[in-house]
Amino acid sequence: MTRLRRHLPVLLVLCTALGATGLLWQHEQQITERRLRARFDDSLRDVASRVVQRMSTYEQMMRGVQGFHAGSADIRPQEFAAYVSSLQLGAEFAGIQGIGRISLIPTADKLRFINTMRDQGMPDYTIHPPGERPVYAPIIQVEPYAGRNLVALGFDPYSDPLRRAAMEAARDAGIPRITGKLRQILDQRPEDGPSFILYAPIFHHGAAITTLAERRAGIAGWVYAPVRLAEMMASLYGSTDPDIAFHIHDGIENTSESLLYASHPDSQFNPLLHGYEYIQVGGHSWTIEAYSLPGFAARYARSDANTIAISGICLSLLLALLTRILSTARQMAINLAQRMTEDLRSSEERWKFALEGAGDGVWDRDLSTDTVFYSRRCLEIFGYVPGEFPPVRSAWISRIHPEDRAAALADTEACINGHQESFASEYRLRCKDDTWKWVLSRGRVMHRDQNGKALRLIGTISDIDARKTIEEQIRHMAQHDQLTNLPNRALFADRLQQALSLARRDHTHLALFFVDLDEFKSVNDRFGHGIGDLLLQEVAQRLHACLRESDTAGRIGGDEFVILLPALGTMQDAWHVAEKIRSAMAEPFILDRQTIRISASIGIACHPEHGDTDTVLWTAADVAMYAAKEAGGNRVAFSETCTFPPVPATPH
Amino acid sequence: MTSFLKAVLLCVTLSCSSPVIAAGPDCSRPLTLALHEHGLLYDSATDRGIDRDIADELIRRSGCKITVTVIQRARIWQLIESGALDFSLSGITNAERDQFAGFAWYFSNKYYLLVRRDAGVAGISDFPRNSTLRLGVIRGFRYSKTANALVDQLAEGRRVSFASGLDPLYELLLGNRIQGMIIEPFDYPAAENGKIREQSSILEFGDDPVPHGLIMSKKSLSTTEQGKWREIMRAMREDGTTQRIFEKYFPAELARTLTHFSD
């Protein structure tokens, strides 16, 4: 089936071309056949026409002889001979064997007539065939009087029914009439072929011949002319087609008995073309029958049909071959396209698998329309399914965290403008449930126009929220005390540094507390490290509770805490905070159903009063804390460089 | 007095019926006219017929020497075209003949299909349907529109037998070699004859009558000369000569129908 489908165009072209060739060939054959038929019909008509003309010529001649007789009451033999001689029976009268005269003799006049003829120089003259008949019509003169014509003298054609019919028809019509096919009395040679005789009536001089009865009454004899068909036909003007055989039949039946003339008597006919034409001559109907001979078709059938057939077949095959080539090339192109499509699909699937497998989504942005295609995974990352999220860039941008948006757009623009080949931006994206999720957007320009303008941007979206969380945790762990979750020394030092910078810039105050728990070691010893750790955590919480949001508490050693108070109004404020802390620490701690009492010694150093750098402040606070501890603990001490009023005594 | 008046009237009549005296055709050379044998138009056996009479009247009125011969119809058209023949009679025209011949109409008649009774042809359209039927026509003859269409259709199928005259066609019809032939009113006497009448029937083609006229060779006669001969023919029709000639061969009513038509 597939094989048939593949070869179908070739077969169609071949069949169509061969069909067209067949039609052309058939058309050409028809034209040739018509041409042949027309030529054949022309020849047949031409021959028929020439036979009629020749017969007309004969009749005219006979009318002339009639007229010659009509002009004189008694024609002498010499005058008749002279008249016939003057006719000069040449080519146009070819076929006529002679012209004779017949006298109508009643039985009563027979002997007198014979004697008269013998007296006129024909001693052997007699009427034949012999026998008694009511009337005799013997031939009395034949010109030219020579050769076989001599035999005819004395013959009575009226005794022969065939001749008599023609003679009577001529008498009744008053004009020449012909016999049917006959063999003349003077023709003994078989090669001479059939003949007919023209008879024209001679009426008594001065007799009225207007009516049939008058003509029958006035008949005196006939003039006649035997005609041999073969000679007549051979002498027709113009040439007859040598490749067409003509037969002439007496009457409308074409039998061997009726055959008057055959141009090709010995030929066997199996003609391509065959036709009849009927003519009317001397009161008789003749049939002209024509057969085409083998040479006719060969001569006239110079048909282009064979050339058309051969050329057509060759062209058809060439067309089919061409179609085959084109079809094969097309099939090859289709195969190649299919293979490439499959490769592309495989590649696309591999990439999709790789990307989706890695949890990444793909986006494809058309910069001319600013529409974006988002893969299923891309949308899943922030809680959507395909079809839910509008495929426009602005919808995406609106979901980028305001803090991250400017940087993300800048990265993208840098890539679009060609400043960098690709970009990678990390930002938070608002999910469908309004939570934020960290994503990594990477992309590059895939198509640019002739002027370098970016047309298409393709990239991926990776969900990095988990990674960001871990990073945060690591960062937190690096900067905080694991036990109390308070900033450790490093982070606290950093914040102190930043606060100092701001305070120096804004000429504001800040305070740094060093807080040391009194007797913490004995708690560890007495209740164990577990309780000690719980105590430290509780301390951290109480510290927090005593501070503002902007303040920072940190743990820098076993029982040592530091506190930073930025944006401090007055040193008095610091004092109050420190006292609040000391009081909080002095409250009993209930840990593991045990009441533990501790206290705290707090040293305060202020900027700019006690120092301008972290190191100075750090040392000043530390010294103040030790001073408080030296003073018995559970108290607050300013750095000694402090110029503020003395701090009220702390009750124990 | 009465004899005198008769003489005057005769002179007036003769002068009216002989307009050619004033503007007759050119008779400086012998002219030729061919007749063809066709029923009542011309019968060479009797040397009589309508066309014979028309020819005689033409000769008389024109005063020209015109040699009259009898030639088969197909040959007549060839000779007219070549200019070897000046006139013939009872011709009908078509586009091809208009190229080489001028016409002066003197009668108009319809055509009929003479068909064998045993051919099973009840209407004209039955004839072409039966592929075994053959039609006989005279070579060189054209007929009315429907008759021509029938002849052309059958000739295409090689179902037409051509003859030089009517007699062979009658023989062919009686011999059942053809089953139909086209005839005109001039052929009625033959068609009404014994055997033919027994074995055949006549169907009308239904076309309008077709005008027949004097055929003039354009090659041998100038347009002016043709006009003069037309004038003679017109005068023959107007003074009733043509109708009287037809009345010799047809009943008066039919003769009138044949000779009264609009050109």
PDB file of N, CA, C and O in Angstrom, chain B residues 93-143:
ATOM      1  N   THR B  93     -29.096  28.974 -53.109  1.00  0.00           N
ATOM      2  CA  THR B  93     -27.799  29.507 -52.687  1.00  0.00           C
ATOM      3  C   THR B  93     -27.398  28.981 -51.324  1.00  0.00           C
ATOM      4  O   THR B  93     -28.188  28.389 -50.596  1.00  0.00           O
ATOM      5  N   ASN B  94     -26.148  29.181 -51.034  1.00  0.00           N
ATOM      6  CA  ASN B  94     -25.609  29.033 -49.682  1.00  0.00           C
ATOM      7  C   ASN B  94     -24.377  29.931 -49.615  1.00  0.00           C
ATOM      8  O   ASN B  94     -24.037  30.593 -50.615  1.00  0.00           O
ATOM      9  N   ALA B  95     -23.736  29.955 -48.470  1.00  0.00           N
ATOM     10  CA  ALA B  95     -22.619  30.896 -48.281  1.00  0.00           C
ATOM     11  C   ALA B  95     -21.511  30.644 -49.297  1.00  0.00           C
ATOM     12  O   ALA B  95     -20.912  31.584 -49.838  1.00  0.00           O
ATOM     13  N   GLU B  96     -21.257  29.367 -49.580  1.00  0.00           N
ATOM     14  CA  GLU B  96     -20.173  29.024 -50.505  1.00  0.00           C
ATOM     15  C   GLU B  96     -20.526  29.474 -51.923  1.00  0.00           C
ATOM     16  O   GLU B  96     -19.708  30.077 -52.623  1.00  0.00           O
ATOM     17  N   ARG B  97     -21.766  29.192 -52.328  1.00  0.00           N
ATOM     18  CA  ARG B  97     -22.169  29.536 -53.694  1.00  0.00           C
ATOM     19  C   ARG B  97     -22.253  31.047 -53.885  1.00  0.00           C
ATOM     20  O   ARG B  97     -22.022  31.546 -54.991  1.00  0.00           O
ATOM     21  N   ASP B  98     -22.605  31.768 -52.816  1.00  0.00           N
ATOM     22  CA  ASP B  98     -22.669  33.224 -52.905  1.00  0.00           C
ATOM     23  C   ASP B  98     -21.332  33.842 -53.298  1.00  0.00           C
ATOM     24  O   ASP B  98     -21.279  34.966 -53.784  1.00  0.00           O
ATOM     25  N   GLN B  99     -20.262  33.083 -53.045  1.00  0.00           N
ATOM     26  CA  GLN B  99     -18.933  33.605 -53.364  1.00  0.00           C
ATOM     27  C   GLN B  99     -18.725  33.729 -54.869  1.00  0.00           C
ATOM     28  O   GLN B  99     -18.000  34.609 -55.323  1.00  0.00           O
ATOM     29  N   PHE B 100     -19.338  32.834 -55.605  1.00  0.00           N
ATOM     30  CA  PHE B 100     -19.040  32.827 -57.050  1.00  0.00           C
ATOM     31  C   PHE B 100     -20.281  32.964 -57.944  1.00  0.00           C
ATOM     32  O   PHE B 100     -20.139  33.018 -59.157  1.00  0.00           O
ATOM     33  N   ALA B 101     -21.469  33.010 -57.349  1.00  0.00           N
ATOM     34  CA  ALA B 101     -22.664  33.069 -58.185  1.00  0.00           C
ATOM     35  C   ALA B 101     -23.645  34.117 -57.693  1.00  0.00           C
ATOM     36  O   ALA B 101     -23.762  34.358 -56.495  1.00  0.00           O
ATOM     37  N   GLY B 102     -24.339  34.743 -58.671  1.00  0.00           N
ATOM     38  CA  GLY B 102     -25.437  35.627 -58.336  1.00  0.00           C
ATOM     39  C   GLY B 102     -26.747  34.925 -58.680  1.00  0.00           C
ATOM     40  O   GLY B 102     -26.756  33.977 -59.479  1.00  0.00           O
ATOM     41  N   PHE B 103     -27.835  35.364 -58.074  1.00  0.00           N
ATOM     42  CA  PHE B 103     -29.101  34.661 -58.279  1.00  0.00           C
ATOM     43  C   PHE B 103     -30.218  35.658 -58.594  1.00  0.00           C
ATOM     44  O   PHE B 103     -30.198  36.794 -58.127  1.00  0.00           O
ATOM     45  N   ALA B 104     -31.169  35.192 -59.409  1.00  0.00           N
ATOM     46  CA  ALA B 104     -32.393  35.968 -59.674  1.00  0.00           C
ATOM     47  C   ALA B 104     -33.539  35.006 -59.456  1.00  0.00           C
ATOM     48  O   ALA B 104     -33.782  34.097 -60.258  1.00  0.00           O
ATOM     49  N   TRP B 105     -34.233  35.183 -58.337  1.00  0.00           N
ATOM     50  CA  TRP B 105     -35.226  34.187 -57.909  1.00  0.00           C
ATOM     51  C   TRP B 105     -36.464  34.207 -58.804  1.00  0.00           C
ATOM     52  O   TRP B 105     -36.924  35.273 -59.195  1.00  0.00           O
ATOM     53  N   TYR B 106     -36.993  33.034 -59.073  1.00  0.00           N
ATOM     54  CA  TYR B 106     -38.255  32.995 -59.821  1.00  0.00           C
ATOM     55  C   TYR B 106     -39.254  31.991 -59.256  1.00  0.00           C
ATOM     56  O   TYR B 106     -40.399  31.953 -59.684  1.00  0.00           O
ATOM     57  N   PHE B 107     -38.856  31.141 -58.348  1.00  0.00           N
ATOM     58  CA  PHE B 107     -39.857  30.332 -57.633  1.00  0.00           C
ATOM     59  C   PHE B 107     -39.276  29.883 -56.298  1.00  0.00           C
ATOM     60  O   PHE B 107     -38.072  30.038 -56.047  1.00  0.00           O
ATOM     61  N   SER B 108     -40.170  29.371 -55.476  1.00  0.00           N
ATOM     62  CA  SER B 108     -39.753  28.963 -54.135  1.00  0.00           C
ATOM     63  C   SER B 108     -40.540  27.717 -53.766  1.00  0.00           C
ATOM     64  O   SER B 108     -41.751  27.664 -53.989  1.00  0.00           O
ATOM     65  N   ASN B 109     -39.839  26.734 -53.270  1.00  0.00           N
ATOM     66  CA  ASN B 109     -40.579  25.510 -52.923  1.00  0.00           C
ATOM     67  C   ASN B 109     -40.016  24.837 -51.682  1.00  0.00           C
ATOM     68  O   ASN B 109     -38.893  25.119 -51.234  1.00  0.00           O
ATOM     69  N   LYS B 110     -40.786  23.931 -51.138  1.00  0.00           N
ATOM     70  CA  LYS B 110     -40.368  23.164 -49.969  1.00  0.00           C
ATOM     71  C   LYS B 110     -39.724  21.857 -50.422  1.00  0.00           C
ATOM     72  O   LYS B 110     -39.831  21.467 -51.575  1.00  0.00           O
ATOM     73  N   TYR B 111     -39.095  21.197 -49.453  1.00  0.00           N
ATOM     74  CA  TYR B 111     -38.478  19.897 -49.736  1.00  0.00           C
ATOM     75  C   TYR B 111     -39.188  18.818 -48.933  1.00  0.00           C
ATOM     76  O   TYR B 111     -39.704  19.069 -47.844  1.00  0.00           O
ATOM     77  N   TYR B 112     -39.137  17.607 -49.460  1.00  0.00           N
ATOM     78  CA  TYR B 112     -39.854  16.497 -48.826  1.00  0.00           C
ATOM     79  C   TYR B 112     -38.954  15.267 -48.803  1.00  0.00           C
ATOM     80  O   TYR B 112     -38.061  15.122 -49.649  1.00  0.00           O
ATOM     81  N   LEU B 113     -39.204  14.420 -47.837  1.00  0.00           N
ATOM     82  CA  LEU B 113     -38.461  13.155 -47.767  1.00  0.00           C
ATOM     83  C   LEU B 113     -39.370  12.050 -48.297  1.00  0.00           C
ATOM     84  O   LEU B 113     -40.427  11.778 -47.721  1.00  0.00           O
ATOM     85  N   LEU B 114     -38.929  11.439 -49.402  1.00  0.00           N
ATOM     86  CA  LEU B 114     -39.649  10.282 -49.943  1.00  0.00           C
ATOM     87  C   LEU B 114     -39.014   9.059 -49.282  1.00  0.00           C
ATOM     88  O   LEU B 114     -37.816   8.817 -49.435  1.00  0.00           O
ATOM     89  N   VAL B 115     -39.794   8.319 -48.516  1.00  0.00           N
ATOM     90  CA  VAL B 115     -39.201   7.250 -47.719  1.00  0.00           C
ATOM     91  C   VAL B 115     -39.979   5.952 -47.921  1.00  0.00           C
ATOM     92  O   VAL B 115     -41.205   5.960 -48.116  1.00  0.00           O
ATOM     93  N   ARG B 116     -39.248   4.863 -47.933  1.00  0.00           N
ATOM     94  CA  ARG B 116     -39.901   3.553 -48.114  1.00  0.00           C
ATOM     95  C   ARG B 116     -40.835   3.286 -46.925  1.00  0.00           C
ATOM     96  O   ARG B 116     -40.472   3.533 -45.774  1.00  0.00           O
ATOM     97  N   ARG B 117     -41.997   2.728 -47.243  1.00  0.00           N
ATOM     98  CA  ARG B 117     -42.955   2.458 -46.182  1.00  0.00           C
ATOM     99  C   ARG B 117     -42.420   1.429 -45.180  1.00  0.00           C
ATOM    100  O   ARG B 117     -42.717   1.493 -43.990  1.00  0.00           O
ATOM    101  N   ASP B 118     -41.591   0.473 -45.698  1.00  0.00           N
ATOM    102  CA  ASP B 118     -41.120  -0.598 -44.811  1.00  0.00           C
ATOM    103  C   ASP B 118     -39.902  -0.169 -43.969  1.00  0.00           C
ATOM    104  O   ASP B 118     -39.318  -0.972 -43.258  1.00  0.00           O
ATOM    105  N   ALA B 119     -39.515   1.110 -44.071  1.00  0.00           N
ATOM    106  CA  ALA B 119     -38.341   1.566 -43.305  1.00  0.00           C
ATOM    107  C   ALA B 119     -38.715   1.928 -41.864  1.00  0.00           C
ATOM    108  O   ALA B 119     -37.827   2.162 -41.041  1.00  0.00           O
ATOM    109  N   GLY B 120     -39.988   1.988 -41.579  1.00  0.00           N
ATOM    110  CA  GLY B 120     -40.411   2.306 -40.211  1.00  0.00           C
ATOM    111  C   GLY B 120     -40.112   3.740 -39.833  1.00  0.00           C
ATOM    112  O   GLY B 120     -39.783   4.027 -38.679  1.00  0.00           O
ATOM    113  N   VAL B 121     -40.205   4.641 -40.801  1.00  0.00           N
ATOM    114  CA  VAL B 121     -39.929   6.054 -40.522  1.00  0.00           C
ATOM    115  C   VAL B 121     -41.252   6.817 -40.525  1.00  0.00           C
ATOM    116  O   VAL B 121     -41.893   6.951 -41.566  1.00  0.00           O
ATOM    117  N   ALA B 122     -41.640   7.277 -39.328  1.00  0.00           N
ATOM    118  CA  ALA B 122     -42.896   8.008 -39.219  1.00  0.00           C
ATOM    119  C   ALA B 122     -42.661   9.513 -39.269  1.00  0.00           C
ATOM    120  O   ALA B 122     -43.540  10.272 -39.651  1.00  0.00           O
ATOM    121  N   GLY B 123     -41.475   9.920 -38.867  1.00  0.00           N
ATOM    122  CA  GLY B 123     -41.125  11.346 -38.879  1.00  0.00           C
ATOM    123  C   GLY B 123     -39.690  11.497 -39.358  1.00  0.00           C
ATOM    124  O   GLY B 123     -38.915  10.532 -39.356  1.00  0.00           O
ATOM    125  N   ILE B 124     -39.342  12.727 -39.734  1.00  0.00           N
ATOM    126  CA  ILE B 124     -37.995  12.970 -40.260  1.00  0.00           C
ATOM    127  C   ILE B 124     -36.927  12.486 -39.280  1.00  0.00           C
ATOM    128  O   ILE B 124     -35.924  11.888 -39.652  1.00  0.00           O
ATOM    129  N   SER B 125     -37.172  12.738 -37.975  1.00  0.00           N
ATOM    130  CA  SER B 125     -36.142  12.415 -36.980  1.00  0.00           C
ATOM    131  C   SER B 125     -35.927  10.910 -36.823  1.00  0.00           C
ATOM    132  O   SER B 125     -34.914  10.485 -36.261  1.00  0.00           O
ATOM    133  N   ASP B 126     -36.881  10.099 -37.296  1.00  0.00           N
ATOM    134  CA  ASP B 126     -36.705   8.643 -37.191  1.00  0.00           C
ATOM    135  C   ASP B 126     -35.597   8.153 -38.120  1.00  0.00           C
ATOM    136  O   ASP B 126     -34.961   7.135 -37.860  1.00  0.00           O
ATOM    137  N   PHE B 127     -35.405   8.875 -39.211  1.00  0.00           N
ATOM    138  CA  PHE B 127     -34.479   8.384 -40.234  1.00  0.00           C
ATOM    139  C   PHE B 127     -33.037   8.274 -39.730  1.00  0.00           C
ATOM    140  O   PHE B 127     -32.431   7.210 -39.842  1.00  0.00           O
ATOM    141  N   PRO B 128     -32.474   9.345 -39.152  1.00  0.00           N
ATOM    142  CA  PRO B 128     -31.075   9.209 -38.705  1.00  0.00           C
ATOM    143  C   PRO B 128     -30.904   8.237 -37.549  1.00  0.00           C
ATOM    144  O   PRO B 128     -29.819   7.688 -37.362  1.00  0.00           O
ATOM    145  N   ARG B 129     -32.001   8.011 -36.779  1.00  0.00           N
ATOM    146  CA  ARG B 129     -31.871   7.131 -35.608  1.00  0.00           C
ATOM    147  C   ARG B 129     -31.577   5.693 -36.010  1.00  0.00           C
ATOM    148  O   ARG B 129     -30.864   4.991 -35.315  1.00  0.00           O
ATOM    149  N   ASN B 130     -32.143   5.256 -37.115  1.00  0.00           N
ATOM    150  CA  ASN B 130     -31.939   3.872 -37.555  1.00  0.00           C
ATOM    151  C   ASN B 130     -30.702   3.815 -38.450  1.00  0.00           C
ATOM    152  O   ASN B 130     -30.716   4.278 -39.595  1.00  0.00           O
ATOM    153  N   SER B 131     -29.635   3.254 -37.905  1.00  0.00           N
ATOM    154  CA  SER B 131     -28.346   3.296 -38.609  1.00  0.00           C
ATOM    155  C   SER B 131     -28.318   2.430 -39.864  1.00  0.00           C
ATOM    156  O   SER B 131     -27.366   2.502 -40.643  1.00  0.00           O
ATOM    157  N   THR B 132     -29.337   1.625 -40.066  1.00  0.00           N
ATOM    158  CA  THR B 132     -29.325   0.777 -41.267  1.00  0.00           C
ATOM    159  C   THR B 132     -29.918   1.501 -42.474  1.00  0.00           C
ATOM    160  O   THR B 132     -29.840   1.006 -43.594  1.00  0.00           O
ATOM    161  N   LEU B 133     -30.521   2.663 -42.243  1.00  0.00           N
ATOM    162  CA  LEU B 133     -31.171   3.378 -43.349  1.00  0.00           C
ATOM    163  C   LEU B 133     -30.181   4.260 -44.093  1.00  0.00           C
ATOM    164  O   LEU B 133     -29.340   4.918 -43.481  1.00  0.00           O
ATOM    165  N   ARG B 134     -30.294   4.246 -45.416  1.00  0.00           N
ATOM    166  CA  ARG B 134     -29.421   5.080 -46.250  1.00  0.00           C
ATOM    167  C   ARG B 134     -30.275   6.077 -47.029  1.00  0.00           C
ATOM    168  O   ARG B 134     -31.419   5.802 -47.386  1.00  0.00           O
ATOM    169  N   LEU B 135     -29.670   7.235 -47.273  1.00  0.00           N
ATOM    170  CA  LEU B 135     -30.373   8.295 -47.982  1.00  0.00           C
ATOM    171  C   LEU B 135     -29.712   8.490 -49.343  1.00  0.00           C
ATOM    172  O   LEU B 135     -28.484   8.445 -49.457  1.00  0.00           O
ATOM    173  N   GLY B 136     -30.529   8.717 -50.371  1.00  0.00           N
ATOM    174  CA  GLY B 136     -29.979   8.988 -51.700  1.00  0.00           C
ATOM    175  C   GLY B 136     -30.152  10.456 -52.035  1.00  0.00           C
ATOM    176  O   GLY B 136     -31.222  11.022 -51.810  1.00  0.00           O
ATOM    177  N   VAL B 137     -29.090  11.083 -52.517  1.00  0.00           N
ATOM    178  CA  VAL B 137     -29.186  12.489 -52.928  1.00  0.00           C
ATOM    179  C   VAL B 137     -28.459  12.676 -54.253  1.00  0.00           C
ATOM    180  O   VAL B 137     -27.603  11.871 -54.632  1.00  0.00           O
ATOM    181  N   ILE B 138     -28.825  13.748 -54.927  1.00  0.00           N
ATOM    182  CA  ILE B 138     -28.161  14.068 -56.195  1.00  0.00           C
ATOM    183  C   ILE B 138     -26.902  14.864 -55.877  1.00  0.00           C
ATOM    184  O   ILE B 138     -26.943  15.820 -55.097  1.00  0.00           O
ATOM    185  N   ARG B 139     -25.825  14.434 -56.447  1.00  0.00           N
ATOM    186  CA  ARG B 139     -24.532  15.086 -56.209  1.00  0.00           C
ATOM    187  C   ARG B 139     -24.627  16.565 -56.579  1.00  0.00           C
ATOM    188  O   ARG B 139     -25.104  16.907 -57.652  1.00  0.00           O
ATOM    189  N   GLY B 140     -24.203  17.409 -55.662  1.00  0.00           N
ATOM    190  CA  GLY B 140     -24.188  18.845 -55.940  1.00  0.00           C
ATOM    191  C   GLY B 140     -25.454  19.563 -55.497  1.00  0.00           C
ATOM    192  O   GLY B 140     -25.526  20.779 -55.583  1.00  0.00           O
ATOM    193  N   PHE B 141     -26.448  18.813 -55.038  1.00  0.00           N
ATOM    194  CA  PHE B 141     -27.697  19.445 -54.625  1.00  0.00           C
ATOM    195  C   PHE B 141     -27.623  19.875 -53.168  1.00  0.00           C
ATOM    196  O   PHE B 141     -27.063  19.179 -52.336  1.00  0.00           O
ATOM    197  N   ARG B 142     -28.208  21.046 -52.896  1.00  0.00           N
ATOM    198  CA  ARG B 142     -28.440  21.458 -51.514  1.00  0.00           C
ATOM    199  C   ARG B 142     -29.936  21.705 -51.377  1.00  0.00           C
ATOM    200  O   ARG B 142     -30.636  21.959 -52.378  1.00  0.00           O
ATOM    201  N   TYR B 143     -30.393  21.646 -50.117  1.00  0.00           N
ATOM    202  CA  TYR B 143     -31.834  21.707 -49.907  1.00  0.00           C
ATOM    203  C   TYR B 143     -32.150  22.745 -48.842  1.00  0.00           C
ATOM    204  O   TYR B 143     -31.388  23.684 -48.643  1.00  0.00           O
TER     205      TYR B 143
END
